[in-house]
Structures are given as C-alpha cells and as structure tokens.
PDB file of C-alpha atoms and ligand atoms in Angstrom:
ATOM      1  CA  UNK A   1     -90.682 -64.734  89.410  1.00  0.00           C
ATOM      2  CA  UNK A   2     -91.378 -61.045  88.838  1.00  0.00           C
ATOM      3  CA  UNK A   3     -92.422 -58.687  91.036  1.00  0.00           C
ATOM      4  CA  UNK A   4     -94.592 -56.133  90.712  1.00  0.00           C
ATOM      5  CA  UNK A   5     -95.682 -53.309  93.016  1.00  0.00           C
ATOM      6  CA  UNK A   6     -99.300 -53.187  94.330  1.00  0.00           C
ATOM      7  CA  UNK A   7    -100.015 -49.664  94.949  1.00  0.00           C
ATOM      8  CA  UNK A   8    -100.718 -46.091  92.827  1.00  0.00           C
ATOM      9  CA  UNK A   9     -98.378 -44.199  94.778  1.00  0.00           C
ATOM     10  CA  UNK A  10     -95.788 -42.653  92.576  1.00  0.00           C
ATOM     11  CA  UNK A  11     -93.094 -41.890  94.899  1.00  0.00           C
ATOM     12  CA  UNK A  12     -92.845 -45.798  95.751  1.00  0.00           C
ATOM     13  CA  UNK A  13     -93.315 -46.820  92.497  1.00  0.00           C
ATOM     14  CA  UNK A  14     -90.350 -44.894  92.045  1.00  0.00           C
ATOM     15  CA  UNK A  15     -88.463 -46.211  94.869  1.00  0.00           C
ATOM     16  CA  UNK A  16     -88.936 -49.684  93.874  1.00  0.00           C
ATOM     17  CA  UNK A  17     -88.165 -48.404  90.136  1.00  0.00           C
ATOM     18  CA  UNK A  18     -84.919 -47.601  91.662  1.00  0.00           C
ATOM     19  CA  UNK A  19     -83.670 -50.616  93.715  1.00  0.00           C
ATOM     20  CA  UNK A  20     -83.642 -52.545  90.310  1.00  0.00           C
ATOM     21  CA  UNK A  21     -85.704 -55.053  91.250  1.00  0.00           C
ATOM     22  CA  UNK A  22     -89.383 -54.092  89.893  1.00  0.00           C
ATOM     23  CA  UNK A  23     -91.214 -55.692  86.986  1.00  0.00           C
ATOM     24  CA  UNK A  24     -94.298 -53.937  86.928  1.00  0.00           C
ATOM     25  CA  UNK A  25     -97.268 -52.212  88.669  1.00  0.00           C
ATOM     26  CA  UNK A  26    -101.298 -53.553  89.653  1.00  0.00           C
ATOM     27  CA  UNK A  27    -103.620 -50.970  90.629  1.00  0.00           C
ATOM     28  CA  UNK A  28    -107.285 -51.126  91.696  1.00  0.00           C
ATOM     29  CA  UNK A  29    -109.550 -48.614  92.602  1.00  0.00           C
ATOM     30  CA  UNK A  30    -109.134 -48.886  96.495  1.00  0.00           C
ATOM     31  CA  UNK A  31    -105.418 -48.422  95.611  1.00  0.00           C
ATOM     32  CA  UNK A  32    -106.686 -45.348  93.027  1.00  0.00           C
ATOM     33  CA  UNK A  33    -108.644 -43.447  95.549  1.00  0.00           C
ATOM     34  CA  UNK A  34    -106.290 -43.727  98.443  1.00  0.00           C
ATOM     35  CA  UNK A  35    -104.266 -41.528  96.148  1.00  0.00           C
ATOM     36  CA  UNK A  36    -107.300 -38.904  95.912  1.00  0.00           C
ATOM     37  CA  UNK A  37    -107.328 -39.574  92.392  1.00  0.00           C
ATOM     38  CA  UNK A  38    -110.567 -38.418  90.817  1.00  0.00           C
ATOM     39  CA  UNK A  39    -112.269 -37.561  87.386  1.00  0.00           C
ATOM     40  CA  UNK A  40    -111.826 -39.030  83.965  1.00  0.00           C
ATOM     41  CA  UNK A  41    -108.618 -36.973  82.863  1.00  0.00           C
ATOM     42  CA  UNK A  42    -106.616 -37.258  86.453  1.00  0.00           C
ATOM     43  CA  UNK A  43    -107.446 -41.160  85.937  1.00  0.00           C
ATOM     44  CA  UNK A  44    -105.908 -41.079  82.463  1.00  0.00           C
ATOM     45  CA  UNK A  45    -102.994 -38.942  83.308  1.00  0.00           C
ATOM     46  CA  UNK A  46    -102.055 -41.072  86.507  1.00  0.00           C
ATOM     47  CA  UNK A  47    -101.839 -44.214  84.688  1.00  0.00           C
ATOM     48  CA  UNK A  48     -99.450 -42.434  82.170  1.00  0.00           C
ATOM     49  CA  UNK A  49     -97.596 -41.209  84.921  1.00  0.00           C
ATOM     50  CA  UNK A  50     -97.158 -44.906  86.397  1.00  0.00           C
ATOM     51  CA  UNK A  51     -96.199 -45.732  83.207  1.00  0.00           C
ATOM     52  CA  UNK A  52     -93.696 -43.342  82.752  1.00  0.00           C
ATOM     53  CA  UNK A  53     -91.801 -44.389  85.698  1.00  0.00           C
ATOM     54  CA  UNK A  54     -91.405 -48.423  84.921  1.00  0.00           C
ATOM     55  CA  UNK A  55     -90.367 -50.580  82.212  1.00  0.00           C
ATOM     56  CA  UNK A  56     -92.944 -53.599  83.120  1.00  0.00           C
ATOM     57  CA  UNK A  57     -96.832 -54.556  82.493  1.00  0.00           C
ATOM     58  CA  UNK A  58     -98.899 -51.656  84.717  1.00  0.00           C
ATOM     59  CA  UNK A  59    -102.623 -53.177  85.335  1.00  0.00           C
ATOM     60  CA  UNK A  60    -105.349 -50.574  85.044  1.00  0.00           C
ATOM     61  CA  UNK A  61    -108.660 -51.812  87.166  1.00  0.00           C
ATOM     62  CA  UNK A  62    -112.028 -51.196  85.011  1.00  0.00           C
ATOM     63  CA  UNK A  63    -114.514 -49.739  87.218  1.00  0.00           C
ATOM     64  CA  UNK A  64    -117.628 -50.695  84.864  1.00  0.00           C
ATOM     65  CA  UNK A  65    -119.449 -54.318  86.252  1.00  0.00           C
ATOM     66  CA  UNK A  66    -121.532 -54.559  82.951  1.00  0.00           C
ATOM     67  CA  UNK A  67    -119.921 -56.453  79.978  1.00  0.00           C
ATOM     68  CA  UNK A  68    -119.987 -52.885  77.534  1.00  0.00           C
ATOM     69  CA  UNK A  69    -118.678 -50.420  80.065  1.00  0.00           C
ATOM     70  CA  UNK A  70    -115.713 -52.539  80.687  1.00  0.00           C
ATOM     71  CA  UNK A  71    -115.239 -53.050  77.121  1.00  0.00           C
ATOM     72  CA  UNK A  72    -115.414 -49.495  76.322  1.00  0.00           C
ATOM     73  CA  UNK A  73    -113.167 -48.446  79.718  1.00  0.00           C
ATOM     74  CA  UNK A  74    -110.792 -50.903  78.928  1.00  0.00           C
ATOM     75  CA  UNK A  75    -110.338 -49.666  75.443  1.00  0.00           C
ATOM     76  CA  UNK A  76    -109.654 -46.572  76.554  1.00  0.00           C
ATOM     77  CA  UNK A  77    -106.926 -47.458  78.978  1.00  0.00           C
ATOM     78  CA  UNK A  78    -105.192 -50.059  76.584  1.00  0.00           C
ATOM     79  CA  UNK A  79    -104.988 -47.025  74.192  1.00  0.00           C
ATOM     80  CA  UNK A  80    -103.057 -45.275  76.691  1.00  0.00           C
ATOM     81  CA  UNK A  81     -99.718 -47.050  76.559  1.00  0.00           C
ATOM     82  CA  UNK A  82     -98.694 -50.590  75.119  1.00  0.00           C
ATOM     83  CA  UNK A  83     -97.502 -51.092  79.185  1.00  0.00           C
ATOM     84  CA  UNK A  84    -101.255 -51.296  80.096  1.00  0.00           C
ATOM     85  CA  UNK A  85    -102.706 -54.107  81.445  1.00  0.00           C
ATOM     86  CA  UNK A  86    -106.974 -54.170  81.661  1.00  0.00           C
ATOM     87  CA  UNK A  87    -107.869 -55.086  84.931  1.00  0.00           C
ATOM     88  CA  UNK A  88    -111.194 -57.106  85.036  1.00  0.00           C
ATOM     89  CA  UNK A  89    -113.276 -58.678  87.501  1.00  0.00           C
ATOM     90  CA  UNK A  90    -113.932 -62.262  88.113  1.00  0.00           C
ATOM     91  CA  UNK A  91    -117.903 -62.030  86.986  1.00  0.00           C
ATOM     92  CA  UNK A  92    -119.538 -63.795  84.032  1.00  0.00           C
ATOM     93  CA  UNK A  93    -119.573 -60.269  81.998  1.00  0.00           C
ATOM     94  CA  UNK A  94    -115.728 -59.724  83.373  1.00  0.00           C
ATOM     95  CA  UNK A  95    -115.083 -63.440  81.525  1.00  0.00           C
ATOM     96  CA  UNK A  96    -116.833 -62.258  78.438  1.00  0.00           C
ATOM     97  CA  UNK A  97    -114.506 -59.510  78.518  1.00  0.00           C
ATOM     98  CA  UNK A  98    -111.209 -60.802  79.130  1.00  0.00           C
ATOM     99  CA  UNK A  99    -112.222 -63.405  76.044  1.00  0.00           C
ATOM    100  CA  UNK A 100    -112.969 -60.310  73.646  1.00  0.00           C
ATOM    101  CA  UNK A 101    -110.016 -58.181  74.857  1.00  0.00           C
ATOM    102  CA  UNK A 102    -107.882 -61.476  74.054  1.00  0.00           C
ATOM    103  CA  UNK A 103    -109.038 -61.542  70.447  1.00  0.00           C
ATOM    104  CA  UNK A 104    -108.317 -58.263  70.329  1.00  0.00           C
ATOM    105  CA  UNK A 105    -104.719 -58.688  71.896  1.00  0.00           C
ATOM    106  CA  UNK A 106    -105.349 -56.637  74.645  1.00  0.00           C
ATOM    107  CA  UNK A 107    -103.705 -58.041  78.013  1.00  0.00           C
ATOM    108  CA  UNK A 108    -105.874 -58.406  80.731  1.00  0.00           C
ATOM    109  CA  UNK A 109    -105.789 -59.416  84.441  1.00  0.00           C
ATOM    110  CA  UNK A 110    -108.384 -61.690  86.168  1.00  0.00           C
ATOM    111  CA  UNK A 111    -108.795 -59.971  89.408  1.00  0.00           C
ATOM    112  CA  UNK A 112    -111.009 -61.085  92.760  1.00  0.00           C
ATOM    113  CA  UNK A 113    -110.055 -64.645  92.065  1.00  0.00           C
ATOM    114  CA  UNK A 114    -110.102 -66.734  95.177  1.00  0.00           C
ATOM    115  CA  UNK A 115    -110.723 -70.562  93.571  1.00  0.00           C
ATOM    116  CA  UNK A 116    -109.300 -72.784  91.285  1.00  0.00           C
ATOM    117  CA  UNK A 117    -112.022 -73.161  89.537  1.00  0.00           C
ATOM    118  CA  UNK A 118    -112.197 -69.533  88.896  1.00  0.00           C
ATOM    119  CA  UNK A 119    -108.747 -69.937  87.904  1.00  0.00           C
ATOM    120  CA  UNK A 120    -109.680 -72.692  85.278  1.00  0.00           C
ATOM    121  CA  UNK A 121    -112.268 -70.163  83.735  1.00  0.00           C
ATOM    122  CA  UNK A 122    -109.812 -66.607  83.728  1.00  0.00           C
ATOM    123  CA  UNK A 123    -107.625 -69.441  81.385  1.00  0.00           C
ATOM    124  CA  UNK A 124    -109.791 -70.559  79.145  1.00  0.00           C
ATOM    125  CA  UNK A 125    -110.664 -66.843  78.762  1.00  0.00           C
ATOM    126  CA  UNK A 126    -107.762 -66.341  77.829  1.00  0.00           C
ATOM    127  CA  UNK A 127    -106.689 -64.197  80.498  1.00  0.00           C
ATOM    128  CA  UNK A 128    -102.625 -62.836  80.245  1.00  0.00           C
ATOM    129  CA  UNK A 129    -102.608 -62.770  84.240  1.00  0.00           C
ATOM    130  CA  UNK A 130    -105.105 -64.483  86.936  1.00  0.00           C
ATOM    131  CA  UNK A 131    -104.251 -63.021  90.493  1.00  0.00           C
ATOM    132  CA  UNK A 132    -105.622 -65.142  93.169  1.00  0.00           C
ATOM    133  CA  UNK A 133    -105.749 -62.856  96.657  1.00  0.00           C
ATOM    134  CA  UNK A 134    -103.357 -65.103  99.289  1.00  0.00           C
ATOM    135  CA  UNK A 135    -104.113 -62.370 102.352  1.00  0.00           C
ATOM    136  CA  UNK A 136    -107.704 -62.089 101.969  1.00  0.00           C
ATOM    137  CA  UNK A 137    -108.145 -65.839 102.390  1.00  0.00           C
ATOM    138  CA  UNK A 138    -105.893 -65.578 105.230  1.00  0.00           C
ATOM    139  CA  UNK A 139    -107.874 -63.071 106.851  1.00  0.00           C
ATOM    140  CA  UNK A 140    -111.268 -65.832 106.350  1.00  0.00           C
ATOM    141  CA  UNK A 141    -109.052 -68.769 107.826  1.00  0.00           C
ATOM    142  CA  UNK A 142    -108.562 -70.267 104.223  1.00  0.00           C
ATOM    143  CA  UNK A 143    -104.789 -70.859 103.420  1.00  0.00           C
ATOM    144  CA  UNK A 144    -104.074 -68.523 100.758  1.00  0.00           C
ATOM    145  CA  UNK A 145    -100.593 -70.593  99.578  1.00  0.00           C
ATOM    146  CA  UNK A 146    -102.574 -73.457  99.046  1.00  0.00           C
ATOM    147  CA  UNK A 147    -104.653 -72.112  96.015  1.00  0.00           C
ATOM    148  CA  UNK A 148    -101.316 -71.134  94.877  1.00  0.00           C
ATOM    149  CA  UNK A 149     -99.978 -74.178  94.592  1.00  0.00           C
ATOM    150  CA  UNK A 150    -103.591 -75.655  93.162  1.00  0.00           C
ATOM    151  CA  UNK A 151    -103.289 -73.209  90.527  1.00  0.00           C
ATOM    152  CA  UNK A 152    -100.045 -73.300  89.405  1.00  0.00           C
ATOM    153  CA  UNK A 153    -100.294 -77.175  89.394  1.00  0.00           C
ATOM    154  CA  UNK A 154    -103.398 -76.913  87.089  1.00  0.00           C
ATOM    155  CA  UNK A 155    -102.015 -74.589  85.131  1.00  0.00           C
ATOM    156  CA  UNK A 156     -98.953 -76.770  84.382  1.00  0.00           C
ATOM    157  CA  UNK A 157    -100.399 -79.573  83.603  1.00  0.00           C
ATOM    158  CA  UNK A 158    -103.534 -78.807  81.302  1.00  0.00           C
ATOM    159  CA  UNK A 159    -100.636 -75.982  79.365  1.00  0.00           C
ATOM    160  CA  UNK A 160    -102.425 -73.201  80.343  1.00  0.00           C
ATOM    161  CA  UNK A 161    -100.648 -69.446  78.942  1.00  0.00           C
ATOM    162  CA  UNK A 162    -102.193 -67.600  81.559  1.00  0.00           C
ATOM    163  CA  UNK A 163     -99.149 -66.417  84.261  1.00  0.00           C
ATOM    164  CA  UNK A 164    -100.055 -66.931  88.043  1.00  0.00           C
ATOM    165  CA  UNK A 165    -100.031 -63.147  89.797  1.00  0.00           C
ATOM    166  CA  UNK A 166    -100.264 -63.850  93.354  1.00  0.00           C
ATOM    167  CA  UNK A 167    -101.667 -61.028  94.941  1.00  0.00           C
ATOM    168  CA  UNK A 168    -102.770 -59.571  98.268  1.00  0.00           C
ATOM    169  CA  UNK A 169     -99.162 -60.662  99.346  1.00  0.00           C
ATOM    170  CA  UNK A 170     -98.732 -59.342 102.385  1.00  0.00           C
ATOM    171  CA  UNK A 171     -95.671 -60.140 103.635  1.00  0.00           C
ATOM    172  CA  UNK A 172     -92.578 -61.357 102.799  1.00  0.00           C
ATOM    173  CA  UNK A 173     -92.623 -65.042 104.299  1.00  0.00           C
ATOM    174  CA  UNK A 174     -95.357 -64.692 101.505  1.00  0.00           C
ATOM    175  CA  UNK A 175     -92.703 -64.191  98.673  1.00  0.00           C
ATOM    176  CA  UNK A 176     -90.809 -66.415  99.564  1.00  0.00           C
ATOM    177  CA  UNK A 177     -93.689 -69.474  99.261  1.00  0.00           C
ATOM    178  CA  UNK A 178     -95.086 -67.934  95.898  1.00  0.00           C
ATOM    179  CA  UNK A 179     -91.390 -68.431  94.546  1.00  0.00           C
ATOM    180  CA  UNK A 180     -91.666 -71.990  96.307  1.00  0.00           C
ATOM    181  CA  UNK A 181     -94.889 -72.367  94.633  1.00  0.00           C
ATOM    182  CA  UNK A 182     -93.755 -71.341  90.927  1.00  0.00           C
ATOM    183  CA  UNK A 183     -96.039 -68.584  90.992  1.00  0.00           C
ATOM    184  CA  UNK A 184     -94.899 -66.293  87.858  1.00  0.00           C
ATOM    185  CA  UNK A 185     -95.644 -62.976  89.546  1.00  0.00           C
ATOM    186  CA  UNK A 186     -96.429 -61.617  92.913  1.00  0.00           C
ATOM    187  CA  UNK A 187     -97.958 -58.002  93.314  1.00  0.00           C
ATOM    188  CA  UNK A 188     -97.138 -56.489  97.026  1.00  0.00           C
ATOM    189  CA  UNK A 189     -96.606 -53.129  98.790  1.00  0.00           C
ATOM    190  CA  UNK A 190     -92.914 -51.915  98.833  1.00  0.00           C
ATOM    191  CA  UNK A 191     -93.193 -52.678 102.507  1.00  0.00           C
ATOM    192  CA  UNK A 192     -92.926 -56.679 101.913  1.00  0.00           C
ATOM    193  CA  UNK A 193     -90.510 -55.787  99.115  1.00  0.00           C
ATOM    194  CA  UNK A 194     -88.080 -54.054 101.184  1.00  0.00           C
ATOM    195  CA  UNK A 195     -88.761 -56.580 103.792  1.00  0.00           C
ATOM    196  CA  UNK A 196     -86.830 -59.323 102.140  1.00  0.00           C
ATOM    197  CA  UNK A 197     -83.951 -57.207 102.882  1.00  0.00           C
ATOM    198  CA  UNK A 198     -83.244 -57.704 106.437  1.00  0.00           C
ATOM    199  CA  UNK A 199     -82.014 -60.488 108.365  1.00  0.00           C
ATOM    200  CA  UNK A 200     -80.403 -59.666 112.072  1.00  0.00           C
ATOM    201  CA  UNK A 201     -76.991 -61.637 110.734  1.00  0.00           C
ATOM    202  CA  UNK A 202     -76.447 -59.097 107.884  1.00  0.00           C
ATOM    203  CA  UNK A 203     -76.669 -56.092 110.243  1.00  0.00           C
ATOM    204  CA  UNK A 204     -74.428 -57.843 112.659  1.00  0.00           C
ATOM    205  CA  UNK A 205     -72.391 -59.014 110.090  1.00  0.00           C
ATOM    206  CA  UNK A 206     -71.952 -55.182 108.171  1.00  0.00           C
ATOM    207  CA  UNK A 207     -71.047 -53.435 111.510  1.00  0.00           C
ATOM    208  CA  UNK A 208     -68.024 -55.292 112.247  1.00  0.00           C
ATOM    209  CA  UNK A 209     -67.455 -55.058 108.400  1.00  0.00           C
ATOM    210  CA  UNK A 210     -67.468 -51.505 109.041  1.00  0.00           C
ATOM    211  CA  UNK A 211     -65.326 -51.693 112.530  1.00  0.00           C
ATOM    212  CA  UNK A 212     -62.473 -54.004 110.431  1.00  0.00           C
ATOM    213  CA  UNK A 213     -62.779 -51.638 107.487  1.00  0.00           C
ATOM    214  CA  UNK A 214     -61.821 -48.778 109.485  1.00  0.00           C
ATOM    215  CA  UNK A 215     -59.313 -50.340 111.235  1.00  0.00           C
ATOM    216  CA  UNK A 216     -57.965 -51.554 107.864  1.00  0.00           C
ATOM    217  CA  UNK A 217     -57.408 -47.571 106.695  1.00  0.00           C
ATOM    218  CA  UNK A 218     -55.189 -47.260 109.796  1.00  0.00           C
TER     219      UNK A 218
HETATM  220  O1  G3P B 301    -104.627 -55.476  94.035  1.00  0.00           O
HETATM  221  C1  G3P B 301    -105.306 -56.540  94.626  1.00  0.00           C
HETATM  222  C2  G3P B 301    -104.712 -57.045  95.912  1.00  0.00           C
HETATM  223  O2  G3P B 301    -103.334 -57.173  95.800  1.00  0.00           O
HETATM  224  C3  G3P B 301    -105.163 -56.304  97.130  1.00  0.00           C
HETATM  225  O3  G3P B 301    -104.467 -56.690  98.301  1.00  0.00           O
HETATM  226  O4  G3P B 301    -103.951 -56.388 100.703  1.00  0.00           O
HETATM  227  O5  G3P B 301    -105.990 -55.253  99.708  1.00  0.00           O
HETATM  228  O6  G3P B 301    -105.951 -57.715 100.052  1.00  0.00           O
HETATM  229  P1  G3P B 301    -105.122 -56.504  99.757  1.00  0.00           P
END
C-alpha cells in the first residue's frame, strides 16, 4: 500500500520525504488555500515545488466544474511535470474528463467519491486513482471502511485498473484497516503518518535499552 501525504505544506511534505516512507502527494484547493496560495503563477510554481521535493504521483485539484475549463486547467498542470496527477471531481462533466484525459494518457484522480457506484463509473472512465473520503462518512454516521472494502471487492473482481486511494484518512487505526482492506493507496496528514509510530511498549522498551546500554559502556 502506498502512502501519500494529503496536504500542500512543503515543510511536511518534506518531513515525510525524509522518513523514507512517502509515495506521493494529493492536494485540493482547501488544502491550496490554507497555504495562502493565490494567483495563476504561485499555483503553477507550488505544484513544481511539491514536485521537486518527492519521487511519487503529486495530484493537482482542477478548480473549473464545467467539462472545458477542467480540460484546459488540467492540461496545463499535466504539462507541468510527468509527477502530476489531474485531480477531478466526481460530476458528469468531471467523468467526461477523466475519460478524455485517459485517451490522452494523462493520470487523473476521481475525487468527492463517497459510493460504489460512483466508484464503478471513475473505472469505467478510466480513472488512474478513485479516492473514496473514509472520515467524511464518518463524520455523517456512514462507515467509511465499509465502502472500502465494497470497492476494492468490485474492483477485483470485474478487473478494474483503477487503484483504490483512500482518502480523508484520519487517523491511523484508519491505515491500518485500508491495508486490511487492500486499498492500494491511502492519502493522510503527516499527523496519522507519524502516528503509526508509537506504541507505549516501544518507549518503555527503548528506555531501559538506553539504561542497559549505558551500563554496558561501564
Ligand atoms: O484530499 C481529500 C481528502 O483527503 C480530504 O480529507 O480530512 O478534509 O475530509 P478531509
């Protein structure tokens, strides 16, 4: 499963960068504008800069809701490095879309999917990524994991190309079920990432590591 980091903030990209364990980035424009990025050329030069920084797929969120302006924004951002991913909405003109940019072989990302049916469609679209939002449903009462598991079990069994990006994962109880679920990427803020990391046994564990070691110098 790889994971990618959900956020446009360039000092964590970086820090995930660093630990080793990152496959790639998703943006959107919440994520954008909680960065105060604004204006055409500070648009283009930030996704060059995320770009810069890691070796995976880096998703790039269309802002256009009309069939042209995404095809014309999403252009533009695919031209910007091979690492680009177009981000486009789950809509009848984002569909459209994510079918032409296939022909074209531009990757693409299905966001704002919360069905499988939805799902079904990004697919036959012919979508490189379909990310189905776990926390949101969480937040309505709906279990997130379980359109996971709908998904990935669809996409198994009708062959499907299109890789399962779990995202709004929250937490990481949530990693750990998308990796149960054969999910083939979850996106997630380096919070949930780093979170994996602790367990109160290790701690305990490394301090009388560190007490023996020191005895162990003399
Ligand atoms: O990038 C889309 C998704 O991961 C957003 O997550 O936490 O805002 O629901 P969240």
């Amino acid at each position: 499963m790889k994971f990618f980091i959900d956020t446009a903030n360039l000092q964590q990209i970086a820090e995930a960068q660093a630990m080793g364990i990152l496959d790639g980035v998703t943006t959107n424009p919440t994520l954008m504008a909680k960065e105060g990025i604004s204006g055409a050329d500070n648009i283009m030069n930030h996704y060059k800069a995320i770009c810069h920084i890691v070796d995976g797929d880096v998703s790039a969120e269309v802002m256009a809701v009309d069939y042209e302006g995404m095809m014309r924004e999403g252009e533009i951002y695919a031209a910007l490095d091979p690492k680009i991913v177009v981000k486009v909405p789950m809509t009848a003109d984002g569909v459209r879309a994510i079918a032409s940019f296939s022909k074209m072989g531009i990757k693409t990302n299905c966001t704002l999917v919360f069905s499988a049916g939805q799902a079904i469609l990004a697919a036959k679209a012919g979508a490189t990524y379909v990310s189905p939002f776990i926390g949101r449903l969480d937040d309505i009462s709906f279990d997130g994991m379980e359109l996971i598991d709908q998904i990935v079990s669809i996409y198994n069994m009708q062959g499907y190309a299109t890789q399962v990006l779990a995202a709004s994962v929250r937490n990481p109880l949530h990693i750990v079920k998308c990796a149960e679920a054969g999910a083939d990427v979850i996106t997630c803020p380096l919070s949930a990432m780093t979170g994996l990391l602790h367990h109160p046994l290790t701690d305990k564990g490394l301090a009388q590591f560190i007490i023996d070691a020191a005895k162990m110098k003399g």
